[in-house]
Coordinates of C-alpha atoms and ligand atoms in Angstrom, one line a residue:
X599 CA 0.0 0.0 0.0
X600 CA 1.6 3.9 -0.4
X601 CA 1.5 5.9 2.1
X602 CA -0.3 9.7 1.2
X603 CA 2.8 11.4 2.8
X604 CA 3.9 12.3 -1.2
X605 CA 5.2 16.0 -1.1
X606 CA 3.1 18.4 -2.6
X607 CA 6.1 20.7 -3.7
X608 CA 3.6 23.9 -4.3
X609 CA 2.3 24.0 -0.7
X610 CA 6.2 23.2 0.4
X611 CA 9.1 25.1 -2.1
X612 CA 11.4 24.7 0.2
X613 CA 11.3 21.2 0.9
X614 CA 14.8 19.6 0.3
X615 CA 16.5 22.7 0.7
X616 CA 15.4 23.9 3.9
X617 CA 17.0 21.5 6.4
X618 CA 14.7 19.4 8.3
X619 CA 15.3 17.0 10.8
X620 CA 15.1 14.1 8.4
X621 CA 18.0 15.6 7.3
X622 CA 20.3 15.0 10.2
X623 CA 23.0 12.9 9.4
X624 CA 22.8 9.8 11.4
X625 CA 26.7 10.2 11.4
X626 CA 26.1 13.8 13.1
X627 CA 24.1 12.8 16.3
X628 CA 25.2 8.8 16.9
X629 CA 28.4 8.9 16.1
X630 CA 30.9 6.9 13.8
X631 CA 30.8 3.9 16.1
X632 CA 26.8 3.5 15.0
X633 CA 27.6 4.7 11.4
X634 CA 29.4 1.4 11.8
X635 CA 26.9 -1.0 12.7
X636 CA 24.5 0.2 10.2
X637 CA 26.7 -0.1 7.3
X638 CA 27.3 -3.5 8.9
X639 CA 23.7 -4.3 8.1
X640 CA 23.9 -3.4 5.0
X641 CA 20.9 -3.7 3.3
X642 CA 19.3 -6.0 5.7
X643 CA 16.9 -5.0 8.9
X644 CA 17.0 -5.7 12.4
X645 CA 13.9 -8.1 13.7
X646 CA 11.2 -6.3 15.0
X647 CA 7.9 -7.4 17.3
X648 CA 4.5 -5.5 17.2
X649 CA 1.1 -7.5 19.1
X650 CA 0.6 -9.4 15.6
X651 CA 3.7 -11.2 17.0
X652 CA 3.6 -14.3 19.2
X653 CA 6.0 -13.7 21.0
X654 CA 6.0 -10.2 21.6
X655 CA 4.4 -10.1 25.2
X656 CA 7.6 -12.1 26.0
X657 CA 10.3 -10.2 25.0
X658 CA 8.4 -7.2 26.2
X659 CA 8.6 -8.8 30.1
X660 CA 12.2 -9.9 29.4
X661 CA 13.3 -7.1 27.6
X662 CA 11.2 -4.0 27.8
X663 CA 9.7 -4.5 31.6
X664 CA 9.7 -1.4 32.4
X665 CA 8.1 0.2 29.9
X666 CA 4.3 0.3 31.1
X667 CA 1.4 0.6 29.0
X668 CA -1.9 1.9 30.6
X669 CA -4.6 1.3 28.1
X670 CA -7.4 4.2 27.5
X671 CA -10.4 2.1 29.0
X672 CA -8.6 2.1 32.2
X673 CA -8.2 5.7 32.9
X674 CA -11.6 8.1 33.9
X675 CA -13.5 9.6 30.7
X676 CA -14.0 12.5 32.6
X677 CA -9.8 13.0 32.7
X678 CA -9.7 11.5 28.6
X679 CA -12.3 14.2 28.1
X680 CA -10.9 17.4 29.8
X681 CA -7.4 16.4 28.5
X682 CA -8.4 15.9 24.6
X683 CA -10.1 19.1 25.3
X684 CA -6.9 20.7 26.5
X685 CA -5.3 20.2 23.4
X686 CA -7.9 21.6 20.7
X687 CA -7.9 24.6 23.0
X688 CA -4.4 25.3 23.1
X689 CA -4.2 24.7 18.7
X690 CA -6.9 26.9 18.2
X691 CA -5.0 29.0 19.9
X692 CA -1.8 28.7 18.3
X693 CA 0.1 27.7 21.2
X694 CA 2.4 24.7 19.1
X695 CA 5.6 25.8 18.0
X696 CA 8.3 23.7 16.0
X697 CA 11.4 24.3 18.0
X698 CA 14.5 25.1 16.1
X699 CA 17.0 23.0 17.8
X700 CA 20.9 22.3 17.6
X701 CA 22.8 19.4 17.0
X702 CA 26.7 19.5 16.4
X703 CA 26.4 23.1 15.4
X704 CA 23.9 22.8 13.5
X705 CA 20.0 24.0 13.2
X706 CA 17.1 21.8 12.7
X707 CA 13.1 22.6 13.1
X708 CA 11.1 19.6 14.5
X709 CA 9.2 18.5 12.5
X710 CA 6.8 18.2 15.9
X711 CA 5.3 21.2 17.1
X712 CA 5.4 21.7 21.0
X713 CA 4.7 23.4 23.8
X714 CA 5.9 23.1 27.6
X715 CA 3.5 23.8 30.5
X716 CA 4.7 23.2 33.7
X717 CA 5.7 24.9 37.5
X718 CA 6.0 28.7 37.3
X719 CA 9.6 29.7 36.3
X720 CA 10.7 26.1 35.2
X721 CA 12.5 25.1 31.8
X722 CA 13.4 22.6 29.8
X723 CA 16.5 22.0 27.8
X724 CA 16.8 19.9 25.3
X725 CA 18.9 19.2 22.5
X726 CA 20.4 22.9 23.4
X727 CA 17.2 24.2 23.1
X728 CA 15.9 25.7 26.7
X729 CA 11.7 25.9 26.4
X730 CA 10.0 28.3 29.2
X731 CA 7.1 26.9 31.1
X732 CA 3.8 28.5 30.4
X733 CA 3.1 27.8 33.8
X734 CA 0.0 25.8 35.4
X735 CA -2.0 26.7 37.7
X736 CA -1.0 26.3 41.4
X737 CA -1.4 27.4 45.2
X738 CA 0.2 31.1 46.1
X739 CA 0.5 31.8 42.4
X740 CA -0.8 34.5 40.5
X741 CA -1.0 33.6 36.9
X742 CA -2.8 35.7 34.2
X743 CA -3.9 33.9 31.3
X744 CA -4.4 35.7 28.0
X745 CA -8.1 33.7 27.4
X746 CA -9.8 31.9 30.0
X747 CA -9.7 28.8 27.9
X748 CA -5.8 28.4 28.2
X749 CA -6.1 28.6 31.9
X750 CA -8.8 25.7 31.5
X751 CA -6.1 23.9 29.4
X752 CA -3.6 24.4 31.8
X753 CA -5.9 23.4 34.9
X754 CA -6.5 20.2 32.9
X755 CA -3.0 19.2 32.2
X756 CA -1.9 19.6 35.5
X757 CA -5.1 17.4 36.9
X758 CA -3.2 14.5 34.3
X759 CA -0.1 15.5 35.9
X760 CA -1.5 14.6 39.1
X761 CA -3.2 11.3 38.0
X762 CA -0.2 9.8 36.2
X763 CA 2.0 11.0 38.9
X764 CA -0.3 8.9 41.3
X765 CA -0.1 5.9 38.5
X766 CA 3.4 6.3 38.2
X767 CA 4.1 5.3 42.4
X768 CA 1.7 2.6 42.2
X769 CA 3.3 1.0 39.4
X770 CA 6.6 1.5 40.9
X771 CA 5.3 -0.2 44.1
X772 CA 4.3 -3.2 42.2
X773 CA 6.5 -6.2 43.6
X774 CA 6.7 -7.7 40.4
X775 CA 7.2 -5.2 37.9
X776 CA 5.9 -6.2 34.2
X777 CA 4.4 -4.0 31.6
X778 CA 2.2 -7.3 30.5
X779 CA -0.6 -9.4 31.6
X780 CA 0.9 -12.0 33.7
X781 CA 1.9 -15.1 32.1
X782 CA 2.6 -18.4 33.4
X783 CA 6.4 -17.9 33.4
X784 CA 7.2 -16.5 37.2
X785 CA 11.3 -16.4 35.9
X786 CA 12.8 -13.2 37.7
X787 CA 15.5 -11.7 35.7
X788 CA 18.5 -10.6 37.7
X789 CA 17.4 -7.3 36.5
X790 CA 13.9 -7.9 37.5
X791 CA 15.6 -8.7 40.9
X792 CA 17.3 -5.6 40.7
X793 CA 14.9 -3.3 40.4
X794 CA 12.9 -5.3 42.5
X795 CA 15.4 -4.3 45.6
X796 CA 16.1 -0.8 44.7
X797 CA 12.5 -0.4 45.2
X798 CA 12.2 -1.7 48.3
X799 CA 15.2 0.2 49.3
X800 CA 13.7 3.2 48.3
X801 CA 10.4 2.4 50.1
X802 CA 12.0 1.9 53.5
X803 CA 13.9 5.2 52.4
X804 CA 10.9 6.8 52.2
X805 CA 9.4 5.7 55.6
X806 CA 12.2 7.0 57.3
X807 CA 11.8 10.1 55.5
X808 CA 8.6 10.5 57.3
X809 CA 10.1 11.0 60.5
X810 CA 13.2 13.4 59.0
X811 CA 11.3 15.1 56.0
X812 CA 14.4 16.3 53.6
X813 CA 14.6 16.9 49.9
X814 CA 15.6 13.5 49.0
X815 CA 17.0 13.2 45.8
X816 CA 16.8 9.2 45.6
X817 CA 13.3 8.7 46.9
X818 CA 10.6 7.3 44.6
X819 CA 8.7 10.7 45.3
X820 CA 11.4 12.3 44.2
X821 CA 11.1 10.9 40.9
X822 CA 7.7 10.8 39.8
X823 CA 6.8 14.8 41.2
X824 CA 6.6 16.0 37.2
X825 CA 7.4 19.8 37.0
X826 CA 6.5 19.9 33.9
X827 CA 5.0 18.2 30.8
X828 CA 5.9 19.4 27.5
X829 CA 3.1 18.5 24.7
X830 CA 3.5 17.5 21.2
X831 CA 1.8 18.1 18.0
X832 CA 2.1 17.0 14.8
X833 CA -0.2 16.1 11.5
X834 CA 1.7 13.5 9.0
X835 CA -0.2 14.7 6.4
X836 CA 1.2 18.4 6.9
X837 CA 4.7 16.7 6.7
X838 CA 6.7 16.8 3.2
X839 CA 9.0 14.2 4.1
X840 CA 9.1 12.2 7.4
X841 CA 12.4 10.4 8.1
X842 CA 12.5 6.4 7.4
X843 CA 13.5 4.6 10.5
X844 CA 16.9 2.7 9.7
X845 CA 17.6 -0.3 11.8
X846 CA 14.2 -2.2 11.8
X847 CA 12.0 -0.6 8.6
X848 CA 9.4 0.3 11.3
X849 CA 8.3 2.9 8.8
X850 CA 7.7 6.7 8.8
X851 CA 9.2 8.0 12.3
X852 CA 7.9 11.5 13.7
X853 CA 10.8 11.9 16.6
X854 CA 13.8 9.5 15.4
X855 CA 15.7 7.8 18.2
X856 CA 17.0 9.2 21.1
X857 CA 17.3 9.1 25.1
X858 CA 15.3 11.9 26.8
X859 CA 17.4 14.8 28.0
X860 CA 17.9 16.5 31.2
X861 CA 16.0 14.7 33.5
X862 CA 16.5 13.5 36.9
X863 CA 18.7 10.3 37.1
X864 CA 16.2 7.4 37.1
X865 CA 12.9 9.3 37.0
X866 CA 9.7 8.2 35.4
X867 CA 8.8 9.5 31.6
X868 CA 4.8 9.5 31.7
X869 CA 3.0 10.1 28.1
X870 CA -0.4 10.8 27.0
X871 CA -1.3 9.9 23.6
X872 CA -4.1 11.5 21.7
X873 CA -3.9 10.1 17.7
X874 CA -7.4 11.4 16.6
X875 CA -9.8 8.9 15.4
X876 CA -9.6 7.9 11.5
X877 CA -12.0 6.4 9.7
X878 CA -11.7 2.5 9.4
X879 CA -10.7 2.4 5.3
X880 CA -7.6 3.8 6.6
X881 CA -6.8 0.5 8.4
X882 CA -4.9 -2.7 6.7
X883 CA -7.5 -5.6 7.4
X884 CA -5.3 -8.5 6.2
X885 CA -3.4 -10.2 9.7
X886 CA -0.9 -11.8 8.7
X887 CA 1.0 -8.6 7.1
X888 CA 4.7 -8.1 8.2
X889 CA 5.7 -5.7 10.9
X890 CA 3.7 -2.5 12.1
X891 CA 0.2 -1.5 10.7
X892 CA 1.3 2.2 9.1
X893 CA -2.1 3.9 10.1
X894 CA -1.2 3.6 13.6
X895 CA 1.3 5.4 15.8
X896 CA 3.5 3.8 17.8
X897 CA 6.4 4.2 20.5
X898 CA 9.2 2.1 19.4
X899 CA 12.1 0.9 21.7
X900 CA 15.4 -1.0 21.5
X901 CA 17.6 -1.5 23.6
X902 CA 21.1 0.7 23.5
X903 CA 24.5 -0.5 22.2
X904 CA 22.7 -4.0 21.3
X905 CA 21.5 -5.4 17.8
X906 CA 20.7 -9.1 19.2
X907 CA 17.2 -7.8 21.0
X908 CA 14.4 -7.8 18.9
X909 CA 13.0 -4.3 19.1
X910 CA 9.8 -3.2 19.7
X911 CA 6.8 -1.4 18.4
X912 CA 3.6 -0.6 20.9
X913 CA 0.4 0.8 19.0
X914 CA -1.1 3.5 21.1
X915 CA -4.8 4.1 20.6
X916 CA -6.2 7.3 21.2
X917 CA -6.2 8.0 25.2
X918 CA -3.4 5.1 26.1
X919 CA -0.7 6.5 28.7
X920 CA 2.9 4.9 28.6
X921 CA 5.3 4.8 31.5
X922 CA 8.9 5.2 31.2
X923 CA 9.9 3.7 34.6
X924 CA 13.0 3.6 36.8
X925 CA 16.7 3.5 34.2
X926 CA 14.5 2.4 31.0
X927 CA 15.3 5.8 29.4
X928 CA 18.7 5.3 30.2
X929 CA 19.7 1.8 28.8
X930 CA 16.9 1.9 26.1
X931 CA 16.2 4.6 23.2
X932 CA 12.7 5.4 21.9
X933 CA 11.2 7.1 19.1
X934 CA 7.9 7.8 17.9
X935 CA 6.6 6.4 14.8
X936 CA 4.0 8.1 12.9
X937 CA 0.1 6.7 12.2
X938 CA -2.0 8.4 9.6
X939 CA -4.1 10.6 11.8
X940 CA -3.1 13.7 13.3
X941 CA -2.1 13.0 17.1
X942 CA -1.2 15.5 20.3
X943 CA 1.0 13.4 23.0
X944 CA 1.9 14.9 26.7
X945 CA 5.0 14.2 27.8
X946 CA 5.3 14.4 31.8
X947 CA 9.1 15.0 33.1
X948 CA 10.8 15.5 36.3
X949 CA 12.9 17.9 34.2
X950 CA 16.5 18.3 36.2
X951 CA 16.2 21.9 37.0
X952 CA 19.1 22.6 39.5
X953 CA 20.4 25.5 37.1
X954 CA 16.8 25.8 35.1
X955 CA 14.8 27.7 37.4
X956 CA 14.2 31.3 37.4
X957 CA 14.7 31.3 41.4
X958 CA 18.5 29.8 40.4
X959 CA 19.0 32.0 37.5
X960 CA 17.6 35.2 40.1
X961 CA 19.9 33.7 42.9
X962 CA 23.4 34.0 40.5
X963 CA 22.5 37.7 39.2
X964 CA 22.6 38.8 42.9
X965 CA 25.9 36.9 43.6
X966 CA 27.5 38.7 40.8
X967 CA 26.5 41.9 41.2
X968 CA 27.4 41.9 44.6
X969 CA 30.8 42.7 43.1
X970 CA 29.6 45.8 42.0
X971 CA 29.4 48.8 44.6
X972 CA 28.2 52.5 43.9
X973 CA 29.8 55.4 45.5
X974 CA 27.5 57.0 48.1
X975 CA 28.1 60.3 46.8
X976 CA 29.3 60.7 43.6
X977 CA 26.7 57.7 42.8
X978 CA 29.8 56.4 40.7
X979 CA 30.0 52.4 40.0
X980 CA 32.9 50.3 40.7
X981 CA 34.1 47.2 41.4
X982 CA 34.4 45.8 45.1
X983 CA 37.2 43.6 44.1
X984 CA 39.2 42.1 41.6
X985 CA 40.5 38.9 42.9
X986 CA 40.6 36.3 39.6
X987 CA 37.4 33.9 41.5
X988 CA 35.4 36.9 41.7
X989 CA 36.3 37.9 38.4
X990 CA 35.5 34.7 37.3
X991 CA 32.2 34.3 38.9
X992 CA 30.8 37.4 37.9
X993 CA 32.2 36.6 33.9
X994 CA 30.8 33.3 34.2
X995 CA 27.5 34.4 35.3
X996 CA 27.1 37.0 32.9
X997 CA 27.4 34.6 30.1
X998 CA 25.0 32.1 32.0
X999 CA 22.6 34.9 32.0
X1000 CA 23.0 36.1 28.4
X1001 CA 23.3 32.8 26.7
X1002 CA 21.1 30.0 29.1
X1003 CA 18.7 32.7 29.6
X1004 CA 17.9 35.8 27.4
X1005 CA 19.4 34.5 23.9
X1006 CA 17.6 31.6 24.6
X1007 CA 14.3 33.7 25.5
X1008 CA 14.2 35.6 22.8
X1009 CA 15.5 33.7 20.0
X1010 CA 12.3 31.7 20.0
X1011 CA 10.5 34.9 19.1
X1012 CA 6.9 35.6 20.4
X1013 CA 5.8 32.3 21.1
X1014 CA 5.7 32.8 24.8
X1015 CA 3.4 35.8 24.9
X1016 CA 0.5 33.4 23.2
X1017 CA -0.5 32.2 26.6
X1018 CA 0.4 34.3 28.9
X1019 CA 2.6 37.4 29.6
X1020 CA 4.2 35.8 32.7
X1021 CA 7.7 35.9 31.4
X1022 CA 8.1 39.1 30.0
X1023 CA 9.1 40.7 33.5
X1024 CA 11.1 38.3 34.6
X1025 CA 13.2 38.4 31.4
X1026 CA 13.2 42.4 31.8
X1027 CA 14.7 41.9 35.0
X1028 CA 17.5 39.5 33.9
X1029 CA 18.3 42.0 30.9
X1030 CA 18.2 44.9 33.5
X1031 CA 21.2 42.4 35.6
X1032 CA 22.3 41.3 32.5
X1033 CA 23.6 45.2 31.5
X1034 CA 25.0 46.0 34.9
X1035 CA 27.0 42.9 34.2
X1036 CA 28.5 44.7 31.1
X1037 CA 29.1 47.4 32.4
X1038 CA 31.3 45.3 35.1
X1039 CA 33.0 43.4 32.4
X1040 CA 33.7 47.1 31.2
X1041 CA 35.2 48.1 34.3
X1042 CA 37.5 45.3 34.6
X1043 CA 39.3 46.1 31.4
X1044 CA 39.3 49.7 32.6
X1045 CA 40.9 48.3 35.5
X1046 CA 43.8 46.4 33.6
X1047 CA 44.4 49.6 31.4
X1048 CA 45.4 51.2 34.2
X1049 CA 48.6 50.6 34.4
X1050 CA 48.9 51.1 38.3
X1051 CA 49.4 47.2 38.6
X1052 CA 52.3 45.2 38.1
X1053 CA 52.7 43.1 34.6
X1054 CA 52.3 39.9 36.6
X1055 CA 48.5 41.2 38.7
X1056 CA 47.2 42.3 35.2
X1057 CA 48.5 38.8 33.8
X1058 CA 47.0 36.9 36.6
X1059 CA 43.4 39.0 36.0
X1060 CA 43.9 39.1 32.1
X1061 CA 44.9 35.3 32.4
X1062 CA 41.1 34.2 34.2
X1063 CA 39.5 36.5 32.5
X1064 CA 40.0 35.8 28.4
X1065 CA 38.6 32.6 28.4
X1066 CA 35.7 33.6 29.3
X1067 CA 35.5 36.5 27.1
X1068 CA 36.9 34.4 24.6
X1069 CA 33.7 32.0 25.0
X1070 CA 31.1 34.6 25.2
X1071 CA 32.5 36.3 21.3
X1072 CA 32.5 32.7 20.1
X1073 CA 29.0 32.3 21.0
X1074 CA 27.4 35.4 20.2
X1075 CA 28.8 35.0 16.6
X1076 CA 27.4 31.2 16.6
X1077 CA 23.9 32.6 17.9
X1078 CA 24.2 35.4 15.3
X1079 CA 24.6 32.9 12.8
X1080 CA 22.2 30.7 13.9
X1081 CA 19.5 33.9 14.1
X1082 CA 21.1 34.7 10.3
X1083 CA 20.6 31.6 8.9
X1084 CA 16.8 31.0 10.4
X1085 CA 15.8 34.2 8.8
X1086 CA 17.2 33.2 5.3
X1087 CA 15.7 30.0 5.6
X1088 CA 12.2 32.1 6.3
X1089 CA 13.0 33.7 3.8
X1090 CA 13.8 31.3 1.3
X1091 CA 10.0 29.7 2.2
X1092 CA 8.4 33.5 1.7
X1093 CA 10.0 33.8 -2.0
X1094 CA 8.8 31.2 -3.2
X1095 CA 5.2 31.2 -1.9
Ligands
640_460 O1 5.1 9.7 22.7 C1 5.7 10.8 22.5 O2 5.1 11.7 22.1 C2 7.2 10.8 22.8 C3 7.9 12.0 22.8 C4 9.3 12.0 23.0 O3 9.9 10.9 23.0 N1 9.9 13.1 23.4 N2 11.2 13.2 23.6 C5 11.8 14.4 23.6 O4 11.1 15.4 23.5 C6 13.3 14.6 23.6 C7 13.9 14.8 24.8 N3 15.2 14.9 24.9 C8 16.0 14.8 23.8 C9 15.4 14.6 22.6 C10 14.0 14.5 22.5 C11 13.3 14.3 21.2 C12 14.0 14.6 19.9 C13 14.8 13.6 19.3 C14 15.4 13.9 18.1 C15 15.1 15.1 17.4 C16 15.7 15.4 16.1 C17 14.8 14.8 15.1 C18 15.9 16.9 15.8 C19 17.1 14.7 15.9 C20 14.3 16.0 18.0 C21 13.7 15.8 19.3
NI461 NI1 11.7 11.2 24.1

């Protein structure tokens, strides 16, 4: 059967020049030691197992165990209901964005569109891409939404957040952890046996926490409290060109393979899927066809570093949820292969935000400027000292704040005033810091000029500081290329419309 993904080259000029994800090498991102492997394969494919296989519940409890699939009959209608809701809202309102990310210096769009929601002042970085929460509601904060059906959206999401965060404990306090129906076979795998015992060891952890409450960083809590979720869009049919997957011929792929980023070590991945309905002609009737049916999305997974596992492709049905649990995202990769319908997925993280939050970013400004004193009466600004770790704090910070926070902010254009405005002070702030820290940078040069130090004090401070001014002139001219390059490539699309 062909698939109706052929490219309509009038609706999409661009396509083949204008460098999509697809495009990424697979040299680029996996490196040569990869490259390897699949040349080694040559022209042959890796084995596969969908449900149509017989023996796919049993790999998945030896293999995949902690990958947990939560059909949609088993979770409330009321949650299905205010959650597919959620979505429509928030694309009638033009709150999906394909992100332009980076990968060994260079730019490619998604060919998903996305949007993070999540605690007030949170982000998420991926692929050196940082998103901004639009935030969700919560207790003792004051959040303006810009239509009183995104704060509806956002009130549902983080009601899901809640349920699968409650799923995601009880499945983790299972004894016998399985993604499957139990089968006849009781074998534990030593890994099974593994995980079986960190649980417990967490659980007792987690008693004793009761009686000393501290932010535990190992608890089972710890990781299943999502901060954030960020949702996904995408509608095949609006795609020129979706990426083949390469190992098993598992067919068009919407987000190629790849371990999740930047989250806390061993924390659960939580996903709701939302494919909309099709109608039925769509579907391939005959059983006994080879590997995945095409109309359907799936999450595929292998296992890293290892071509003897079978890998493995789950249909998800609109309104199934599937868990990521424990280390799965570490020694497994996923991706998600496309179905024929349009489908929204929400993708609930416990993102690891120790230098993501707006409270940390807030927190560094104030350290460096510390460093910088004004006169009392002339109101003159100088520096309080010029010790080489000072000097190096404050440099450091400065390009923390410039290139974590505000190039990153503002490269993605408008997108984060769709929802609400709740960034734009914030980011006024860190620009306001962000100047004072120029001036500083300023005013150590001034210092150096001088000439009231001796050549080996104006080597020492010259010495710490270069390399960091170095760094910050290498990356503003990489972000001013990047910010050249994505408006050629807009224009490129714009000529030829
Ligand atoms: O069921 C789902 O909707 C699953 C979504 C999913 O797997 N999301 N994962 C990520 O958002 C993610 C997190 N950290 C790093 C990368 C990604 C996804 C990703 C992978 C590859 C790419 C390319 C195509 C640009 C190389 C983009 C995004
Ligand atoms: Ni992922």
């Amino acid at each position: 059967m062909t698939m109706s993904h052929n490219c309509d080259m009038k609706l999409f000029p661009w396509a083949g020049r204008f460098p999509g994800p697809y495009e990424v090498k697979l040299e680029d991102w996996i490196g040569d030691e990869k490259q390897k492997l699949l040349e080694e394969l040559g022209e042959s494919w890796l084995p596969y197992l969908t449900p149509r296989d017989a023996e796919f519940h049993q790999l998945w409890k030896t293999s995949y165990s902690k990958l947990l699939l939560r059909k949609a009959d088993k979770i409330p209608q009321e949650l299905h209901h205010i959650v597919q809701e959620a979505f429509l809202i928030l694309q009638k309102h033009n709150c999906f964005f394909q992100d332009l990310v980076r990968i060994k210096e260079k730019d490619f769009l998604t060919p998903v569109s996305r949007i993070l929601i999540g605690n007030p002042g949170c982000t998420y970085k991926y692929l050196n891409t940082r998103l901004f929460t639009v935030p969700w509601p919560m207790e003792d904060y004051e959040i303006k939404y810009c239509h009183p059906e995104l704060f509806t959206a956002c009130k549902a999401l983080i009601k899901l957040n809640d349920y699968l965060n409650i799923e995601a404990v009880q499945a983790l306090q299972e004894p016998n952890l399985s993604g499957t129906k139990e089968t006849e076979d009781t074998a534990v795998t030593d890994r099974e046996q593994d995980f079986s015992n960190f649980i417990k060891g967490s659980l007792l952890e987690d008693q004793s926490s009761l009686y000393t409450p501290r932010n535990d960083c190992t608890s089972l809590k710890y990781r299943t409290s999502y901060n954030l979720t960020l949702l996904n869009y995408m509608d095949p049919l609006q795609m020129p060109y979706l990426k083949q997957e390469p190992y098993f011929g598992m067919g068009n792929m919407a987000v190629s393979w790849h371990h999740d980023e930047n989250l806390v070590e061993r924390s659960t991945v939580a996903v709701y899927s939302y494919s909309c309905e099709g109608s039925a002609s769509d579907k391939v009737n005959e059983q006994d066809v080879e590997g995945r049916d095409p109309a359907d999305w799936h999450v595929g997974l292998k296992i890293a570093w290892d071509i003897k596992t079978p890998g493995l492709a789950i249909p998800l049905h609109p309104g199934d949820c599937y868990f990521m649990l424990d280390d799965l995202n570490m020694t497994h990769q996923h991706c998600v292969l496309a179905g024929f319908q349009p489908r929204f997925s929400s993708t609930h993280r416990v993102a690891e935000c120790s230098t993501g939050t707006l409270e940390y970013i807030f927190g560094q400004c104030e350290v460096a400027l510390q460093n910088l004193q004004v006169d009392s009466d002339s109101a003159a600004l100088s520096l309080k000292s010029l010790e080489v770790q000072v000097v190096k704090e404050v440099e450091g910070i400065h390009n923390e704040v410039e290139f974590e926070w505000l190039r990153q902010f503002w490269f993605q254009g408008k997108r984060y005033r769709k929802c609400t405005d709740w960034w734009l002070e914030p980011m006024a702030k860190l620009e306001e810091f962000w100047k004072k820290m120029e001036f500083m940078t300023s005013l150590v040069l001034g210092e150096v000029g001088k000439g009231e130090r001796t050549m080996e004090q104006r080597n020492e401070i010259i010495s710490c500081f270069l390399p960091l001014l170095t760094e910050r002139q290498e990356l503003r001219k990489e972000w001013t290329a990047s910010i050249r390059k994505r408006k050629t490539d807009i224009n490129w699309m714009f000529e030829e419309l």
